[in-house]
PDB file of C-alpha atoms in Angstrom:
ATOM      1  CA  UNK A 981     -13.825  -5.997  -9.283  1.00 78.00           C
ATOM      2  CA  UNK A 982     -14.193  -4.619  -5.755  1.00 84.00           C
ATOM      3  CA  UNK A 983     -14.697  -0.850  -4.659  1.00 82.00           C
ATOM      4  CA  UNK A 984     -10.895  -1.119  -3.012  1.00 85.00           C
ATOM      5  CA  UNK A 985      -9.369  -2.620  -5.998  1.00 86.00           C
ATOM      6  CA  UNK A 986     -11.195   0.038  -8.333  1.00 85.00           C
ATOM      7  CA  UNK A 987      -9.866   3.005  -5.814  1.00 87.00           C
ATOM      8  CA  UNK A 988      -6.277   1.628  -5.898  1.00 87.00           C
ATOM      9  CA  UNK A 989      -6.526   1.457  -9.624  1.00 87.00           C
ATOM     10  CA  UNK A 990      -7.949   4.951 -10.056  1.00 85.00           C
ATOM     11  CA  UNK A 991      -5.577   6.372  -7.421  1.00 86.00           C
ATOM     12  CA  UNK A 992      -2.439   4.789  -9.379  1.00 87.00           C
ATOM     13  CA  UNK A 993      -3.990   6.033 -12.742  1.00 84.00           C
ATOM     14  CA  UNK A 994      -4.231   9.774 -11.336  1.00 84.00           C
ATOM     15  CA  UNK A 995      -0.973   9.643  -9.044  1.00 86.00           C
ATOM     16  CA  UNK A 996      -3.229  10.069  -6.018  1.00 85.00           C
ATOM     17  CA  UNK A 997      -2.065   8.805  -2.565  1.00 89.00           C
ATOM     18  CA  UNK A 998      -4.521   8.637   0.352  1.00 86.00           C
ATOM     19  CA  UNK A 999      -4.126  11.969   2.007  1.00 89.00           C
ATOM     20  CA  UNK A1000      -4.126  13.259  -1.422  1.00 88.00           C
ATOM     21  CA  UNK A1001      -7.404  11.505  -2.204  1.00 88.00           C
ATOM     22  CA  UNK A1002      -8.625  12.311   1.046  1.00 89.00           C
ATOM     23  CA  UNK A1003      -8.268  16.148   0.315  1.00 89.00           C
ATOM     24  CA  UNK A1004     -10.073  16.042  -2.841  1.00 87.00           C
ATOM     25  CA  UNK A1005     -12.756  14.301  -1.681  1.00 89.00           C
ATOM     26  CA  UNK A1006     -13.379  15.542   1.757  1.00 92.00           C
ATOM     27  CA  UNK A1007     -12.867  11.962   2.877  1.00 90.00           C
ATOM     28  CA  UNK A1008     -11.244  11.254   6.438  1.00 90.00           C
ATOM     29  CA  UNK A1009      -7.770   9.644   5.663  1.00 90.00           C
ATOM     30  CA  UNK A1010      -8.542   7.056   7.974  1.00 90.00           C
ATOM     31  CA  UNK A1011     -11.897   5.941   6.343  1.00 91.00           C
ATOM     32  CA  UNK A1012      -9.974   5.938   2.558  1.00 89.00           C
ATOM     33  CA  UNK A1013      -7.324   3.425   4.832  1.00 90.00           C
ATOM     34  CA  UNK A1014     -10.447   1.038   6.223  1.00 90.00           C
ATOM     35  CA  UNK A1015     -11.628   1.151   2.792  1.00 87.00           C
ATOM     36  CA  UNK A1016      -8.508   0.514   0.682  1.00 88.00           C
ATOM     37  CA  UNK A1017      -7.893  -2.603   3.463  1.00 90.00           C
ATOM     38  CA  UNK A1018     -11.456  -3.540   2.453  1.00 87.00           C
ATOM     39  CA  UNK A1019     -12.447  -3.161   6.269  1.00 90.00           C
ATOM     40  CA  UNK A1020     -15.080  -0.570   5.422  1.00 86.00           C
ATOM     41  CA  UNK A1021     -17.488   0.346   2.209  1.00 88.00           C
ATOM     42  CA  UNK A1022     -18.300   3.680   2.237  1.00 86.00           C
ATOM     43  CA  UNK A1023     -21.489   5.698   2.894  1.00 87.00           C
ATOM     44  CA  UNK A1024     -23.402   7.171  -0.542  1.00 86.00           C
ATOM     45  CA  UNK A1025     -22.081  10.742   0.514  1.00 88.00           C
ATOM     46  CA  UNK A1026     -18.476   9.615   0.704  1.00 87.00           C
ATOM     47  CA  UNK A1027     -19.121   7.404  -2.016  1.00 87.00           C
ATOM     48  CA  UNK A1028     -20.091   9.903  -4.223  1.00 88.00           C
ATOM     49  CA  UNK A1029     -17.367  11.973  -3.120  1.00 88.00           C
ATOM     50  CA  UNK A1030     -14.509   9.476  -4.043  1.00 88.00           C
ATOM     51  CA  UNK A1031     -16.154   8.881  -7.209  1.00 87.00           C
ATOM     52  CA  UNK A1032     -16.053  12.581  -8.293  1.00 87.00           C
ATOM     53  CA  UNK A1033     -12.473  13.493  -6.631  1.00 87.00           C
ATOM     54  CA  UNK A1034     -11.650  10.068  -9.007  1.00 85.00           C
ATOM     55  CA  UNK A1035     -13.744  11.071 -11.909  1.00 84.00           C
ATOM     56  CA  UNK A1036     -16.390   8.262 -12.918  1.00 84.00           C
ATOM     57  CA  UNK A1037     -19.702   7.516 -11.830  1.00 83.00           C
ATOM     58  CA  UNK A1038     -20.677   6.113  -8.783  1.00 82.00           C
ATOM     59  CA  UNK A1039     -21.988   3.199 -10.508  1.00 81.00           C
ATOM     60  CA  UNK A1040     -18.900   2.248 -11.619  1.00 80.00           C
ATOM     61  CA  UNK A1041     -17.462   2.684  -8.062  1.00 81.00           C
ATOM     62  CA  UNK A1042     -20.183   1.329  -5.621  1.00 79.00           C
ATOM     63  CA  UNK A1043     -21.540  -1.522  -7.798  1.00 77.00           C
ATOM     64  CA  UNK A1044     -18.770  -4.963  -7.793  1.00 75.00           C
ATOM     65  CA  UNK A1045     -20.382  -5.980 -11.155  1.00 80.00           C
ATOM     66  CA  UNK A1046     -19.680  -3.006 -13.384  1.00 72.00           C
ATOM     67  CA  UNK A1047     -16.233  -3.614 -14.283  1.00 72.00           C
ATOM     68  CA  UNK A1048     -15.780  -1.111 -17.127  1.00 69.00           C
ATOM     69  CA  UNK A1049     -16.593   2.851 -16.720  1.00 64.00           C
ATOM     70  CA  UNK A1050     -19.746   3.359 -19.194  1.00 56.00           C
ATOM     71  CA  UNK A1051     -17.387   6.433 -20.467  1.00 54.00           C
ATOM     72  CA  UNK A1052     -14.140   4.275 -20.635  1.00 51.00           C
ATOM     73  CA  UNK A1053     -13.017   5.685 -23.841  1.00 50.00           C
ATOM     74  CA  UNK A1054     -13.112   9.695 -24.790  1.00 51.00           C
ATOM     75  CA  UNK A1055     -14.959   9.205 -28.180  1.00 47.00           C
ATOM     76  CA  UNK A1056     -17.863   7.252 -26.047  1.00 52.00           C
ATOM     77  CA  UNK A1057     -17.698  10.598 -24.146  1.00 60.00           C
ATOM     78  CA  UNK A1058     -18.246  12.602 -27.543  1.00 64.00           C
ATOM     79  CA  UNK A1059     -21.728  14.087 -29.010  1.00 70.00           C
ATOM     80  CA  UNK A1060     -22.589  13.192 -32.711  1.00 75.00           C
ATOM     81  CA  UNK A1061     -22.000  16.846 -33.741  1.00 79.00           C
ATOM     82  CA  UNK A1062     -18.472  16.597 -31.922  1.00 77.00           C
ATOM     83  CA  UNK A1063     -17.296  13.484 -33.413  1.00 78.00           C
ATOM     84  CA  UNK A1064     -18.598  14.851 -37.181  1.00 82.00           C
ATOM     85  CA  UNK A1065     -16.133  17.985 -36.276  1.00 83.00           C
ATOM     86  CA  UNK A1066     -13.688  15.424 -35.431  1.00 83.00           C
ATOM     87  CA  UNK A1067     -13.913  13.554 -38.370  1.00 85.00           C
ATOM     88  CA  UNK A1068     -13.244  16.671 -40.353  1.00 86.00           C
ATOM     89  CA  UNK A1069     -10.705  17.777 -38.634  1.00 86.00           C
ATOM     90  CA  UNK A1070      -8.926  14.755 -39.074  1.00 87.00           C
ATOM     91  CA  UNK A1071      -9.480  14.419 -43.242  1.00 89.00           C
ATOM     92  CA  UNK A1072      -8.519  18.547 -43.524  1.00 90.00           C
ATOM     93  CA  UNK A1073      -5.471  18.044 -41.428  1.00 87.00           C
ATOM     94  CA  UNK A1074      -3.771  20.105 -38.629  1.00 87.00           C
ATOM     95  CA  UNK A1075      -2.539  22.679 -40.843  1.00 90.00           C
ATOM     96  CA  UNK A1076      -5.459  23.206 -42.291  1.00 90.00           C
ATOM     97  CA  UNK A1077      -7.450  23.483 -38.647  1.00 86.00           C
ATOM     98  CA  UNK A1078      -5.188  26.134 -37.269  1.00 88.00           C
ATOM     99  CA  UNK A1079      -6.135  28.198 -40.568  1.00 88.00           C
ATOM    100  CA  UNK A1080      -9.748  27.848 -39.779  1.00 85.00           C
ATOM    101  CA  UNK A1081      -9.326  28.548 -36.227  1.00 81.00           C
ATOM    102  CA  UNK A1082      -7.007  31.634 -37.134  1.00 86.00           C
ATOM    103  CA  UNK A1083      -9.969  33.009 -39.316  1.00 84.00           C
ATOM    104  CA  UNK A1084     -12.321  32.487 -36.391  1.00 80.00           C
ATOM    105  CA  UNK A1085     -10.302  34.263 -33.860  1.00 80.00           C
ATOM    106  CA  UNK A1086      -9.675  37.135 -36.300  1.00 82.00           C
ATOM    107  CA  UNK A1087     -13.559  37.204 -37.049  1.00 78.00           C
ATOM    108  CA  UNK A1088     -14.323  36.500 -33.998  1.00 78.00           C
ATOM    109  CA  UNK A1089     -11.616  40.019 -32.677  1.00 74.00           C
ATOM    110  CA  UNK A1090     -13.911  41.488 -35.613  1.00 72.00           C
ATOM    111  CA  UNK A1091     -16.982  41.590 -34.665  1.00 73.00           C
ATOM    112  CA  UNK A1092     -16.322  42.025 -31.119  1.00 74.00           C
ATOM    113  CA  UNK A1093     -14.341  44.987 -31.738  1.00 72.00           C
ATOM    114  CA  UNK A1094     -17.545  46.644 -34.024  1.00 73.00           C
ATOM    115  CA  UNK A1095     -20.313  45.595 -31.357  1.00 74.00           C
ATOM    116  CA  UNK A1096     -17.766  47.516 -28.769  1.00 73.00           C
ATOM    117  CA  UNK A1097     -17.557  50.325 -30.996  1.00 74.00           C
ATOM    118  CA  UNK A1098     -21.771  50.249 -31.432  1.00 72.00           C
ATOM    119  CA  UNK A1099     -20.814  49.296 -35.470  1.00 68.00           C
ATOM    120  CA  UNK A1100     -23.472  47.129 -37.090  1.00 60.00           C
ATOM    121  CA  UNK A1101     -21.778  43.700 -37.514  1.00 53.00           C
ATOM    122  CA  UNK A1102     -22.069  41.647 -40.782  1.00 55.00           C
ATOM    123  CA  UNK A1103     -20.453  38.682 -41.246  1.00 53.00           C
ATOM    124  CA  UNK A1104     -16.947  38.687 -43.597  1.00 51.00           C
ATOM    125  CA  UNK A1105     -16.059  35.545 -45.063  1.00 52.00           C
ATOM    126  CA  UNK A1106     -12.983  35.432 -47.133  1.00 51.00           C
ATOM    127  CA  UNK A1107     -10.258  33.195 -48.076  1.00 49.00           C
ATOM    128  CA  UNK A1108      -6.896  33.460 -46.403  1.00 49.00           C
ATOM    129  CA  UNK A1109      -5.058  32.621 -49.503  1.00 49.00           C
ATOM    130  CA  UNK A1110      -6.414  35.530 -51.053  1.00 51.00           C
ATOM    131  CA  UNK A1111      -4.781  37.621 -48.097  1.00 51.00           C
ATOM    132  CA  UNK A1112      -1.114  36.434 -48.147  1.00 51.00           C
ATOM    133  CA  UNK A1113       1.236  39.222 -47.901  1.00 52.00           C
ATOM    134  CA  UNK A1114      -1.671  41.657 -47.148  1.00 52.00           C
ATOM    135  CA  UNK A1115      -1.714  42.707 -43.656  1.00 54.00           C
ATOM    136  CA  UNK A1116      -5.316  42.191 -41.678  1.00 53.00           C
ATOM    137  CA  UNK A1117      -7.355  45.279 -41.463  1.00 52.00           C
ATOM    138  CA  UNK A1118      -7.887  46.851 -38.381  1.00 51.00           C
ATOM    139  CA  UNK A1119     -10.625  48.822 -36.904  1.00 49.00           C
ATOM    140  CA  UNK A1120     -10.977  52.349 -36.787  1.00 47.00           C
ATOM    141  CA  UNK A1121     -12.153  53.951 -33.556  1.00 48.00           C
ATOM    142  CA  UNK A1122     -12.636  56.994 -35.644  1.00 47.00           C
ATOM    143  CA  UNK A1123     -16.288  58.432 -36.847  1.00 44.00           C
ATOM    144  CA  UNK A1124     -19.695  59.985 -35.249  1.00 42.00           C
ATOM    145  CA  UNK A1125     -20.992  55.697 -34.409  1.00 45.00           C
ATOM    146  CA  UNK A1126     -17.391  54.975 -32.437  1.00 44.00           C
ATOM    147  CA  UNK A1127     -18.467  57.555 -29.820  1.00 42.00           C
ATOM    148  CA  UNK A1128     -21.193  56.566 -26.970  1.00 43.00           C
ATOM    149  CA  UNK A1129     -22.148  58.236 -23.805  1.00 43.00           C
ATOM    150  CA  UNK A1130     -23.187  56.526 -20.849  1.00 46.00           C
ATOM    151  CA  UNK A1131     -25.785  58.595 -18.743  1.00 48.00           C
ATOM    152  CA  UNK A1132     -25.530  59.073 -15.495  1.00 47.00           C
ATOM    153  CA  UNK A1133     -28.087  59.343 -12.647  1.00 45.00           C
TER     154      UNK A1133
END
């Protein structure tokens, strides 16, 4: 597939036009024309341009024989570690993930609260079944360690 046939698709695939295009990729509007008409190829600078205001590589866009993005699917895009967490996620299900997320964020509140207050942290891992109907405790900014004093020169 040529570079102006890969552009148009990419274009149509992000609901670009050519002045559009042309302001995301600091590309005159006239040189995106010459090269959509396949009248012009680009330089590697504007090449590399259109390929980033497009997102793929430039491989993919300079080079006629690459027909497929490397990348072309998101789970190609994906580390080991993510797709493991991915796999999990989808066996636990989504109810499931928004009660380990909600345990993060309060944990997370937690200990960023104590290393505010200058309170040693330690991690707290409990069950939110256990907690149902209990409400979460809270902080106190009360005691000698929630005070600190900043000197000043």
């Amino acid at each position: 597939m040529e570079l102006k046939q890969k552009l148009q698709m990419l274009m149509k695939a992000r609901n670009l036009n050519g002045q559009k295009l042309a302001r995301l990729s600091r590309v005159s509007d006239s040189e995106i024309s010459r090269i959509l008409q396949g009248k012009s190829r680009p330089g590697l600078d504007n090449a590399l341009r259109l390929a980033q205001a497009v997102g793929v590589s430039l491989d993919y866009l300079a080079d006629d024989r690459v027909e497929v993005e490397p990348a072309a699917t998101a789970e190609d895009a994906l580390s080991t570690e993510d797709l493991k967490l991915l796999s999990a996620c989808k066996k636990i299900g989504p109810e499931e993930v928004q009660r380990i997320l909600e345990i993060v964020r309060i944990l997370g509140y937690d200990v960023a609260m104590a290393r505010l207050l200058g309170m040693a942290s330690r991690p707290v891992i409990e069950r939110l079944d256990d907690q149902v109907g209990e409400p979460r405790p809270t902080l106190s900014a009360g005691g000698p360690q929630a005070v600190r004093t900043v000197a000043t020169a």
